[in-house]
PDB file of N, CA and C in Angstrom:
ATOM      1  N   UNK A   1     -13.765 -45.751  67.337  1.00 48.00           N
ATOM      2  CA  UNK A   1     -13.701 -46.378  66.033  1.00 48.00           C
ATOM      3  C   UNK A   1     -14.331 -45.479  64.972  1.00 48.00           C
ATOM      4  N   UNK A   2     -15.458 -44.876  65.316  1.00 58.00           N
ATOM      5  CA  UNK A   2     -16.142 -44.048  64.333  1.00 58.00           C
ATOM      6  C   UNK A   2     -15.259 -42.885  63.883  1.00 58.00           C
ATOM      7  N   UNK A   3     -14.634 -42.197  64.822  1.00 59.00           N
ATOM      8  CA  UNK A   3     -13.856 -41.015  64.452  1.00 59.00           C
ATOM      9  C   UNK A   3     -12.554 -41.367  63.736  1.00 59.00           C
ATOM     10  N   UNK A   4     -11.987 -42.535  64.033  1.00 58.00           N
ATOM     11  CA  UNK A   4     -10.712 -42.907  63.426  1.00 58.00           C
ATOM     12  C   UNK A   4     -10.904 -43.618  62.089  1.00 58.00           C
ATOM     13  N   UNK A   5     -11.759 -44.635  62.063  1.00 59.00           N
ATOM     14  CA  UNK A   5     -11.918 -45.462  60.872  1.00 59.00           C
ATOM     15  C   UNK A   5     -13.250 -45.281  60.146  1.00 59.00           C
ATOM     16  N   UNK A   6     -14.158 -44.564  60.756  1.00 63.00           N
ATOM     17  CA  UNK A   6     -15.465 -44.408  60.142  1.00 63.00           C
ATOM     18  C   UNK A   6     -16.330 -45.646  60.287  1.00 63.00           C
ATOM     19  N   UNK A   7     -15.992 -46.497  61.253  1.00 60.00           N
ATOM     20  CA  UNK A   7     -16.737 -47.737  61.472  1.00 60.00           C
ATOM     21  C   UNK A   7     -17.576 -47.629  62.728  1.00 60.00           C
ATOM     22  N   UNK A   8     -18.807 -48.106  62.665  1.00 63.00           N
ATOM     23  CA  UNK A   8     -19.640 -48.184  63.855  1.00 63.00           C
ATOM     24  C   UNK A   8     -19.212 -49.353  64.721  1.00 63.00           C
ATOM     25  N   UNK A   9     -19.863 -49.510  65.854  1.00 64.00           N
ATOM     26  CA  UNK A   9     -19.474 -50.533  66.828  1.00 64.00           C
ATOM     27  C   UNK A   9     -19.509 -51.964  66.311  1.00 64.00           C
ATOM     28  N   UNK A  10     -20.375 -52.274  65.373  1.00 65.00           N
ATOM     29  CA  UNK A  10     -20.493 -53.667  64.925  1.00 65.00           C
ATOM     30  C   UNK A  10     -20.068 -53.874  63.479  1.00 65.00           C
ATOM     31  N   UNK A  11     -19.232 -53.018  62.961  1.00 73.00           N
ATOM     32  CA  UNK A  11     -18.802 -53.150  61.578  1.00 73.00           C
ATOM     33  C   UNK A  11     -17.473 -53.863  61.421  1.00 73.00           C
ATOM     34  N   UNK A  12     -16.776 -54.122  62.511  1.00 77.00           N
ATOM     35  CA  UNK A  12     -15.518 -54.862  62.435  1.00 77.00           C
ATOM     36  C   UNK A  12     -15.254 -55.514  63.784  1.00 77.00           C
ATOM     37  N   UNK A  13     -14.690 -56.694  63.735  1.00 86.00           N
ATOM     38  CA  UNK A  13     -14.349 -57.431  64.934  1.00 86.00           C
ATOM     39  C   UNK A  13     -12.891 -57.866  64.812  1.00 86.00           C
ATOM     40  N   UNK A  14     -12.154 -57.883  65.924  1.00 89.00           N
ATOM     41  CA  UNK A  14     -10.772 -58.314  65.841  1.00 89.00           C
ATOM     42  C   UNK A  14     -10.375 -59.119  67.071  1.00 89.00           C
ATOM     43  N   UNK A  15      -9.301 -59.848  66.895  1.00 94.00           N
ATOM     44  CA  UNK A  15      -8.771 -60.682  67.964  1.00 94.00           C
ATOM     45  C   UNK A  15      -7.258 -60.762  67.767  1.00 94.00           C
ATOM     46  N   UNK A  16      -6.516 -60.785  68.848  1.00 95.00           N
ATOM     47  CA  UNK A  16      -5.061 -60.916  68.776  1.00 95.00           C
ATOM     48  C   UNK A  16      -4.655 -62.104  69.633  1.00 95.00           C
ATOM     49  N   UNK A  17      -3.832 -62.963  69.067  1.00 96.00           N
ATOM     50  CA  UNK A  17      -3.334 -64.150  69.762  1.00 96.00           C
ATOM     51  C   UNK A  17      -1.829 -64.260  69.538  1.00 96.00           C
ATOM     52  N   UNK A  18      -1.193 -65.151  70.281  1.00 97.00           N
ATOM     53  CA  UNK A  18       0.197 -65.476  69.992  1.00 97.00           C
ATOM     54  C   UNK A  18       0.277 -66.948  69.618  1.00 97.00           C
ATOM     55  N   UNK A  19       1.303 -67.281  68.845  1.00 97.00           N
ATOM     56  CA  UNK A  19       1.490 -68.648  68.372  1.00 97.00           C
ATOM     57  C   UNK A  19       2.987 -68.950  68.296  1.00 97.00           C
ATOM     58  N   UNK A  20       3.297 -70.224  68.152  1.00 97.00           N
ATOM     59  CA  UNK A  20       4.695 -70.624  68.010  1.00 97.00           C
ATOM     60  C   UNK A  20       5.068 -70.891  66.558  1.00 97.00           C
ATOM     61  N   UNK A  21       4.092 -70.923  65.663  1.00 97.00           N
ATOM     62  CA  UNK A  21       4.373 -71.134  64.244  1.00 97.00           C
ATOM     63  C   UNK A  21       4.963 -69.877  63.611  1.00 97.00           C
ATOM     64  N   UNK A  22       5.671 -70.039  62.513  1.00 98.00           N
ATOM     65  CA  UNK A  22       6.189 -68.914  61.736  1.00 98.00           C
ATOM     66  C   UNK A  22       5.026 -68.232  61.006  1.00 98.00           C
ATOM     67  N   UNK A  23       5.142 -66.945  60.684  1.00 98.00           N
ATOM     68  CA  UNK A  23       4.061 -66.245  59.998  1.00 98.00           C
ATOM     69  C   UNK A  23       3.541 -66.954  58.746  1.00 98.00           C
ATOM     70  N   UNK A  24       4.431 -67.423  57.891  1.00 97.00           N
ATOM     71  CA  UNK A  24       3.988 -68.109  56.653  1.00 97.00           C
ATOM     72  C   UNK A  24       3.216 -69.380  56.983  1.00 97.00           C
ATOM     73  N   UNK A  25       3.631 -70.109  58.001  1.00 97.00           N
ATOM     74  CA  UNK A  25       2.920 -71.323  58.401  1.00 97.00           C
ATOM     75  C   UNK A  25       1.501 -70.992  58.864  1.00 97.00           C
ATOM     76  N   UNK A  26       1.337 -69.895  59.558  1.00 97.00           N
ATOM     77  CA  UNK A  26       0.010 -69.494  60.027  1.00 97.00           C
ATOM     78  C   UNK A  26      -0.883 -69.146  58.848  1.00 97.00           C
ATOM     79  N   UNK A  27      -0.373 -68.319  57.932  1.00 96.00           N
ATOM     80  CA  UNK A  27      -1.145 -67.948  56.743  1.00 96.00           C
ATOM     81  C   UNK A  27      -1.488 -69.195  55.929  1.00 96.00           C
ATOM     82  N   UNK A  28      -0.525 -70.098  55.751  1.00 96.00           N
ATOM     83  CA  UNK A  28      -0.767 -71.332  54.994  1.00 96.00           C
ATOM     84  C   UNK A  28      -1.838 -72.193  55.656  1.00 96.00           C
ATOM     85  N   UNK A  29      -1.857 -72.244  56.992  1.00 95.00           N
ATOM     86  CA  UNK A  29      -2.859 -73.042  57.706  1.00 95.00           C
ATOM     87  C   UNK A  29      -4.263 -72.483  57.487  1.00 95.00           C
ATOM     88  N   UNK A  30      -4.397 -71.163  57.527  1.00 95.00           N
ATOM     89  CA  UNK A  30      -5.707 -70.565  57.262  1.00 95.00           C
ATOM     90  C   UNK A  30      -6.127 -70.806  55.820  1.00 95.00           C
ATOM     91  N   UNK A  31      -5.182 -70.680  54.900  1.00 95.00           N
ATOM     92  CA  UNK A  31      -5.500 -70.880  53.482  1.00 95.00           C
ATOM     93  C   UNK A  31      -5.912 -72.324  53.210  1.00 95.00           C
ATOM     94  N   UNK A  32      -5.275 -73.269  53.904  1.00 94.00           N
ATOM     95  CA  UNK A  32      -5.578 -74.692  53.695  1.00 94.00           C
ATOM     96  C   UNK A  32      -6.996 -75.049  54.124  1.00 94.00           C
ATOM     97  N   UNK A  33      -7.545 -74.308  55.065  1.00 94.00           N
ATOM     98  CA  UNK A  33      -8.903 -74.624  55.544  1.00 94.00           C
ATOM     99  C   UNK A  33      -9.961 -73.656  55.017  1.00 94.00           C
ATOM    100  N   UNK A  34      -9.555 -72.751  54.170  1.00 92.00           N
ATOM    101  CA  UNK A  34     -10.470 -71.706  53.683  1.00 92.00           C
ATOM    102  C   UNK A  34     -11.714 -72.261  52.999  1.00 92.00           C
ATOM    103  N   UNK A  35     -11.544 -73.124  52.031  1.00 89.00           N
ATOM    104  CA  UNK A  35     -12.680 -73.620  51.259  1.00 89.00           C
ATOM    105  C   UNK A  35     -13.709 -74.319  52.147  1.00 89.00           C
ATOM    106  N   UNK A  36     -13.231 -75.066  53.125  1.00 92.00           N
ATOM    107  CA  UNK A  36     -14.144 -75.768  54.034  1.00 92.00           C
ATOM    108  C   UNK A  36     -14.953 -74.790  54.884  1.00 92.00           C
ATOM    109  N   UNK A  37     -14.497 -73.559  54.975  1.00 90.00           N
ATOM    110  CA  UNK A  37     -15.187 -72.532  55.760  1.00 90.00           C
ATOM    111  C   UNK A  37     -15.827 -71.458  54.881  1.00 90.00           C
ATOM    112  N   UNK A  38     -16.060 -71.795  53.621  1.00 91.00           N
ATOM    113  CA  UNK A  38     -16.699 -70.888  52.656  1.00 91.00           C
ATOM    114  C   UNK A  38     -15.922 -69.592  52.437  1.00 91.00           C
ATOM    115  N   UNK A  39     -14.598 -69.688  52.502  1.00 93.00           N
ATOM    116  CA  UNK A  39     -13.731 -68.533  52.298  1.00 93.00           C
ATOM    117  C   UNK A  39     -12.929 -68.697  51.012  1.00 93.00           C
ATOM    118  N   UNK A  40     -12.730 -67.604  50.304  1.00 96.00           N
ATOM    119  CA  UNK A  40     -11.904 -67.585  49.107  1.00 96.00           C
ATOM    120  C   UNK A  40     -10.792 -66.566  49.312  1.00 96.00           C
ATOM    121  N   UNK A  41      -9.549 -66.995  49.150  1.00 95.00           N
ATOM    122  CA  UNK A  41      -8.421 -66.071  49.292  1.00 95.00           C
ATOM    123  C   UNK A  41      -8.486 -65.032  48.188  1.00 95.00           C
ATOM    124  N   UNK A  42      -8.354 -63.761  48.563  1.00 96.00           N
ATOM    125  CA  UNK A  42      -8.423 -62.676  47.583  1.00 96.00           C
ATOM    126  C   UNK A  42      -7.137 -61.850  47.534  1.00 96.00           C
ATOM    127  N   UNK A  43      -6.172 -62.184  48.372  1.00 93.00           N
ATOM    128  CA  UNK A  43      -4.919 -61.451  48.301  1.00 93.00           C
ATOM    129  C   UNK A  43      -3.992 -61.768  49.450  1.00 93.00           C
ATOM    130  N   UNK A  44      -2.701 -61.650  49.153  1.00 93.00           N
ATOM    131  CA  UNK A  44      -1.669 -61.815  50.175  1.00 93.00           C
ATOM    132  C   UNK A  44      -0.787 -60.567  50.120  1.00 93.00           C
ATOM    133  N   UNK A  45      -1.209 -59.515  50.806  1.00 92.00           N
ATOM    134  CA  UNK A  45      -0.475 -58.255  50.716  1.00 92.00           C
ATOM    135  C   UNK A  45       0.922 -58.337  51.315  1.00 92.00           C
ATOM    136  N   UNK A  46       1.836 -57.602  50.726  1.00 93.00           N
ATOM    137  CA  UNK A  46       3.178 -57.457  51.279  1.00 93.00           C
ATOM    138  C   UNK A  46       3.114 -56.324  52.291  1.00 93.00           C
ATOM    139  N   UNK A  47       3.327 -56.635  53.562  1.00 94.00           N
ATOM    140  CA  UNK A  47       3.222 -55.628  54.615  1.00 94.00           C
ATOM    141  C   UNK A  47       4.465 -54.760  54.727  1.00 94.00           C
ATOM    142  N   UNK A  48       5.531 -55.144  54.051  1.00 95.00           N
ATOM    143  CA  UNK A  48       6.808 -54.431  54.130  1.00 95.00           C
ATOM    144  C   UNK A  48       7.304 -54.351  55.577  1.00 95.00           C
ATOM    145  N   UNK A  49       7.061 -55.435  56.311  1.00 96.00           N
ATOM    146  CA  UNK A  49       7.544 -55.599  57.686  1.00 96.00           C
ATOM    147  C   UNK A  49       8.289 -56.922  57.721  1.00 96.00           C
ATOM    148  N   UNK A  50       9.504 -56.905  58.252  1.00 95.00           N
ATOM    149  CA  UNK A  50      10.293 -58.139  58.341  1.00 95.00           C
ATOM    150  C   UNK A  50       9.515 -59.217  59.080  1.00 95.00           C
ATOM    151  N   UNK A  51       9.673 -60.478  58.660  1.00 97.00           N
ATOM    152  CA  UNK A  51       9.107 -61.634  59.350  1.00 97.00           C
ATOM    153  C   UNK A  51       7.594 -61.516  59.543  1.00 97.00           C
ATOM    154  N   UNK A  52       6.900 -61.183  58.454  1.00 97.00           N
ATOM    155  CA  UNK A  52       5.443 -61.053  58.527  1.00 97.00           C
ATOM    156  C   UNK A  52       4.790 -61.703  57.318  1.00 97.00           C
ATOM    157  N   UNK A  53       3.519 -62.015  57.468  1.00 97.00           N
ATOM    158  CA  UNK A  53       2.722 -62.558  56.363  1.00 97.00           C
ATOM    159  C   UNK A  53       1.272 -62.169  56.608  1.00 97.00           C
ATOM    160  N   UNK A  54       0.518 -62.054  55.533  1.00 97.00           N
ATOM    161  CA  UNK A  54      -0.891 -61.686  55.655  1.00 97.00           C
ATOM    162  C   UNK A  54      -1.676 -62.310  54.514  1.00 97.00           C
ATOM    163  N   UNK A  55      -2.975 -62.479  54.761  1.00 97.00           N
ATOM    164  CA  UNK A  55      -3.864 -62.979  53.722  1.00 97.00           C
ATOM    165  C   UNK A  55      -5.264 -62.443  53.994  1.00 97.00           C
ATOM    166  N   UNK A  56      -5.991 -62.157  52.931  1.00 96.00           N
ATOM    167  CA  UNK A  56      -7.371 -61.681  53.035  1.00 96.00           C
ATOM    168  C   UNK A  56      -8.287 -62.680  52.339  1.00 96.00           C
ATOM    169  N   UNK A  57      -9.454 -62.871  52.920  1.00 96.00           N
ATOM    170  CA  UNK A  57     -10.443 -63.794  52.386  1.00 96.00           C
ATOM    171  C   UNK A  57     -11.790 -63.103  52.250  1.00 96.00           C
ATOM    172  N   UNK A  58     -12.560 -63.517  51.245  1.00 95.00           N
ATOM    173  CA  UNK A  58     -13.969 -63.159  51.147  1.00 95.00           C
ATOM    174  C   UNK A  58     -14.777 -64.394  51.506  1.00 95.00           C
ATOM    175  N   UNK A  59     -15.859 -64.181  52.243  1.00 93.00           N
ATOM    176  CA  UNK A  59     -16.768 -65.266  52.615  1.00 93.00           C
ATOM    177  C   UNK A  59     -17.962 -65.227  51.678  1.00 93.00           C
ATOM    178  N   UNK A  60     -18.610 -66.357  51.497  1.00 92.00           N
ATOM    179  CA  UNK A  60     -19.762 -66.413  50.601  1.00 92.00           C
ATOM    180  C   UNK A  60     -20.911 -65.529  51.069  1.00 92.00           C
ATOM    181  N   UNK A  61     -20.934 -65.137  52.346  1.00 91.00           N
ATOM    182  CA  UNK A  61     -22.002 -64.270  52.845  1.00 91.00           C
ATOM    183  C   UNK A  61     -21.700 -62.785  52.639  1.00 91.00           C
ATOM    184  N   UNK A  62     -20.556 -62.476  52.015  1.00 92.00           N
ATOM    185  CA  UNK A  62     -20.193 -61.094  51.752  1.00 92.00           C
ATOM    186  C   UNK A  62     -19.259 -60.489  52.776  1.00 92.00           C
ATOM    187  N   UNK A  63     -18.924 -61.220  53.809  1.00 92.00           N
ATOM    188  CA  UNK A  63     -17.997 -60.690  54.804  1.00 92.00           C
ATOM    189  C   UNK A  63     -16.560 -60.881  54.336  1.00 92.00           C
ATOM    190  N   UNK A  64     -15.648 -60.205  55.013  1.00 93.00           N
ATOM    191  CA  UNK A  64     -14.226 -60.303  54.700  1.00 93.00           C
ATOM    192  C   UNK A  64     -13.488 -60.666  55.983  1.00 93.00           C
ATOM    193  N   UNK A  65     -12.455 -61.503  55.850  1.00 93.00           N
ATOM    194  CA  UNK A  65     -11.667 -61.972  56.983  1.00 93.00           C
ATOM    195  C   UNK A  65     -10.195 -61.775  56.641  1.00 93.00           C
ATOM    196  N   UNK A  66      -9.444 -61.169  57.544  1.00 95.00           N
ATOM    197  CA  UNK A  66      -8.035 -60.868  57.296  1.00 95.00           C
ATOM    198  C   UNK A  66      -7.182 -61.456  58.412  1.00 95.00           C
ATOM    199  N   UNK A  67      -6.074 -62.082  58.025  1.00 97.00           N
ATOM    200  CA  UNK A  67      -5.113 -62.644  58.969  1.00 97.00           C
ATOM    201  C   UNK A  67      -3.778 -61.930  58.759  1.00 97.00           C
ATOM    202  N   UNK A  68      -3.208 -61.417  59.836  1.00 97.00           N
ATOM    203  CA  UNK A  68      -1.878 -60.803  59.807  1.00 97.00           C
ATOM    204  C   UNK A  68      -1.037 -61.523  60.854  1.00 97.00           C
ATOM    205  N   UNK A  69       0.103 -62.049  60.440  1.00 98.00           N
ATOM    206  CA  UNK A  69       0.999 -62.752  61.362  1.00 98.00           C
ATOM    207  C   UNK A  69       2.342 -62.023  61.397  1.00 98.00           C
ATOM    208  N   UNK A  70       2.776 -61.692  62.608  1.00 98.00           N
ATOM    209  CA  UNK A  70       4.007 -60.934  62.815  1.00 98.00           C
ATOM    210  C   UNK A  70       4.954 -61.764  63.661  1.00 98.00           C
ATOM    211  N   UNK A  71       6.017 -62.274  63.033  1.00 97.00           N
ATOM    212  CA  UNK A  71       6.976 -63.126  63.724  1.00 97.00           C
ATOM    213  C   UNK A  71       7.894 -62.342  64.644  1.00 97.00           C
ATOM    214  N   UNK A  72       8.698 -63.055  65.433  1.00 97.00           N
ATOM    215  CA  UNK A  72       9.584 -62.402  66.412  1.00 97.00           C
ATOM    216  C   UNK A  72      10.515 -61.355  65.810  1.00 97.00           C
ATOM    217  N   UNK A  73      11.022 -61.599  64.614  1.00 96.00           N
ATOM    218  CA  UNK A  73      11.957 -60.648  63.990  1.00 96.00           C
ATOM    219  C   UNK A  73      11.273 -59.345  63.581  1.00 96.00           C
ATOM    220  N   UNK A  74       9.941 -59.366  63.430  1.00 97.00           N
ATOM    221  CA  UNK A  74       9.213 -58.132  63.107  1.00 97.00           C
ATOM    222  C   UNK A  74       9.362 -57.106  64.222  1.00 97.00           C
ATOM    223  N   UNK A  75       9.607 -57.605  65.437  1.00 96.00           N
ATOM    224  CA  UNK A  75       9.711 -56.726  66.594  1.00 96.00           C
ATOM    225  C   UNK A  75      11.153 -56.317  66.900  1.00 96.00           C
ATOM    226  N   UNK A  76      12.102 -56.777  66.081  1.00 95.00           N
ATOM    227  CA  UNK A  76      13.495 -56.382  66.261  1.00 95.00           C
ATOM    228  C   UNK A  76      13.755 -54.988  65.716  1.00 95.00           C
ATOM    229  N   UNK A  77      13.100 -54.648  64.602  1.00 90.00           N
ATOM    230  CA  UNK A  77      13.346 -53.353  63.968  1.00 90.00           C
ATOM    231  C   UNK A  77      12.046 -52.625  63.670  1.00 90.00           C
ATOM    232  N   UNK A  78      11.248 -53.192  62.774  1.00 88.00           N
ATOM    233  CA  UNK A  78      10.051 -52.503  62.291  1.00 88.00           C
ATOM    234  C   UNK A  78       9.054 -52.167  63.400  1.00 88.00           C
ATOM    235  N   UNK A  79       8.870 -53.074  64.325  1.00 95.00           N
ATOM    236  CA  UNK A  79       7.896 -52.876  65.406  1.00 95.00           C
ATOM    237  C   UNK A  79       8.575 -52.888  66.774  1.00 95.00           C
ATOM    238  N   UNK A  80       9.813 -52.419  66.820  1.00 96.00           N
ATOM    239  CA  UNK A  80      10.619 -52.463  68.046  1.00 96.00           C
ATOM    240  C   UNK A  80       9.937 -51.851  69.273  1.00 96.00           C
ATOM    241  N   UNK A  81       9.179 -50.759  69.146  1.00 96.00           N
ATOM    242  CA  UNK A  81       8.548 -50.203  70.340  1.00 96.00           C
ATOM    243  C   UNK A  81       7.576 -51.167  71.042  1.00 96.00           C
ATOM    244  N   UNK A  82       7.048 -52.136  70.321  1.00 95.00           N
ATOM    245  CA  UNK A  82       6.099 -53.084  70.914  1.00 95.00           C
ATOM    246  C   UNK A  82       6.755 -54.362  71.415  1.00 95.00           C
ATOM    247  N   UNK A  83       8.063 -54.497  71.218  1.00 95.00           N
ATOM    248  CA  UNK A  83       8.755 -55.752  71.528  1.00 95.00           C
ATOM    249  C   UNK A  83       8.559 -56.205  72.973  1.00 95.00           C
ATOM    250  N   UNK A  84       8.575 -55.293  73.915  1.00 95.00           N
ATOM    251  CA  UNK A  84       8.450 -55.678  75.322  1.00 95.00           C
ATOM    252  C   UNK A  84       7.067 -56.230  75.656  1.00 95.00           C
ATOM    253  N   UNK A  85       6.093 -56.036  74.785  1.00 95.00           N
ATOM    254  CA  UNK A  85       4.733 -56.532  75.006  1.00 95.00           C
ATOM    255  C   UNK A  85       4.502 -57.925  74.440  1.00 95.00           C
ATOM    256  N   UNK A  86       5.492 -58.450  73.719  1.00 96.00           N
ATOM    257  CA  UNK A  86       5.336 -59.737  73.034  1.00 96.00           C
ATOM    258  C   UNK A  86       6.188 -60.798  73.724  1.00 96.00           C
ATOM    259  N   UNK A  87       5.603 -61.967  74.025  1.00 96.00           N
ATOM    260  CA  UNK A  87       6.408 -63.032  74.620  1.00 96.00           C
ATOM    261  C   UNK A  87       7.599 -63.394  73.725  1.00 96.00           C
ATOM    262  N   UNK A  88       8.730 -63.699  74.326  1.00 96.00           N
ATOM    263  CA  UNK A  88       9.949 -64.037  73.583  1.00 96.00           C
ATOM    264  C   UNK A  88       9.683 -65.192  72.622  1.00 96.00           C
ATOM    265  N   UNK A  89      10.045 -64.992  71.361  1.00 96.00           N
ATOM    266  CA  UNK A  89       9.911 -66.037  70.352  1.00 96.00           C
ATOM    267  C   UNK A  89       8.511 -66.227  69.793  1.00 96.00           C
ATOM    268  N   UNK A  90       7.552 -65.424  70.235  1.00 97.00           N
ATOM    269  CA  UNK A  90       6.161 -65.609  69.798  1.00 97.00           C
ATOM    270  C   UNK A  90       5.883 -64.909  68.471  1.00 97.00           C
ATOM    271  N   UNK A  91       4.932 -65.465  67.736  1.00 98.00           N
ATOM    272  CA  UNK A  91       4.360 -64.810  66.568  1.00 98.00           C
ATOM    273  C   UNK A  91       3.022 -64.231  66.991  1.00 98.00           C
ATOM    274  N   UNK A  92       2.800 -62.965  66.691  1.00 98.00           N
ATOM    275  CA  UNK A  92       1.538 -62.318  67.008  1.00 98.00           C
ATOM    276  C   UNK A  92       0.611 -62.494  65.805  1.00 98.00           C
ATOM    277  N   UNK A  93      -0.596 -62.978  66.065  1.00 97.00           N
ATOM    278  CA  UNK A  93      -1.577 -63.213  65.007  1.00 97.00           C
ATOM    279  C   UNK A  93      -2.763 -62.278  65.235  1.00 97.00           C
ATOM    280  N   UNK A  94      -3.016 -61.426  64.250  1.00 96.00           N
ATOM    281  CA  UNK A  94      -4.130 -60.488  64.312  1.00 96.00           C
ATOM    282  C   UNK A  94      -5.194 -60.983  63.337  1.00 96.00           C
ATOM    283  N   UNK A  95      -6.394 -61.190  63.851  1.00 95.00           N
ATOM    284  CA  UNK A  95      -7.518 -61.649  63.038  1.00 95.00           C
ATOM    285  C   UNK A  95      -8.554 -60.513  63.007  1.00 95.00           C
ATOM    286  N   UNK A  96      -8.978 -60.143  61.812  1.00 93.00           N
ATOM    287  CA  UNK A  96      -9.963 -59.073  61.672  1.00 93.00           C
ATOM    288  C   UNK A  96     -11.089 -59.561  60.771  1.00 93.00           C
ATOM    289  N   UNK A  97     -12.319 -59.363  61.212  1.00 91.00           N
ATOM    290  CA  UNK A  97     -13.484 -59.764  60.418  1.00 91.00           C
ATOM    291  C   UNK A  97     -14.368 -58.549  60.182  1.00 91.00           C
ATOM    292  N   UNK A  98     -14.781 -58.387  58.950  1.00 89.00           N
ATOM    293  CA  UNK A  98     -15.710 -57.344  58.569  1.00 89.00           C
ATOM    294  C   UNK A  98     -16.996 -58.017  58.114  1.00 89.00           C
ATOM    295  N   UNK A  99     -18.080 -57.892  58.895  1.00 87.00           N
ATOM    296  CA  UNK A  99     -19.340 -58.517  58.497  1.00 87.00           C
ATOM    297  C   UNK A  99     -19.858 -57.931  57.181  1.00 87.00           C
ATOM    298  N   UNK A 100     -20.801 -58.632  56.559  1.00 86.00           N
ATOM    299  CA  UNK A 100     -21.380 -58.086  55.320  1.00 86.00           C
ATOM    300  C   UNK A 100     -22.008 -56.719  55.600  1.00 86.00           C
ATOM    301  N   UNK A 101     -21.825 -55.813  54.693  1.00 74.00           N
ATOM    302  CA  UNK A 101     -22.422 -54.483  54.860  1.00 74.00           C
ATOM    303  C   UNK A 101     -23.838 -54.482  54.322  1.00 74.00           C
ATOM    304  N   UNK A 102     -24.708 -53.802  55.024  1.00 66.00           N
ATOM    305  CA  UNK A 102     -26.139 -53.749  54.630  1.00 66.00           C
ATOM    306  C   UNK A 102     -26.419 -52.537  53.802  1.00 66.00           C
TER     307      UNK A 102
END
């Protein structure tokens, strides 16, 4: 991590899951619960990948949380090399958290 991103071992945490919801539904679900979790949406970047959605949040403690959802069609063309690693019909959800920097 240090040589690639310049991050030490505890400067970023991530998790990958699969879901049956569409990418937009996943992003909308996180956005709907953001305020209750002290998160404020700060952007919904266009990933320029088919069947994808993303959203970034800032937490009141200074940390940042990012959700990237990649639907089944994202693996038809844009991410085709990874298609065999994804269950048929699944949406891949990548969650990344950056703790507050000291």
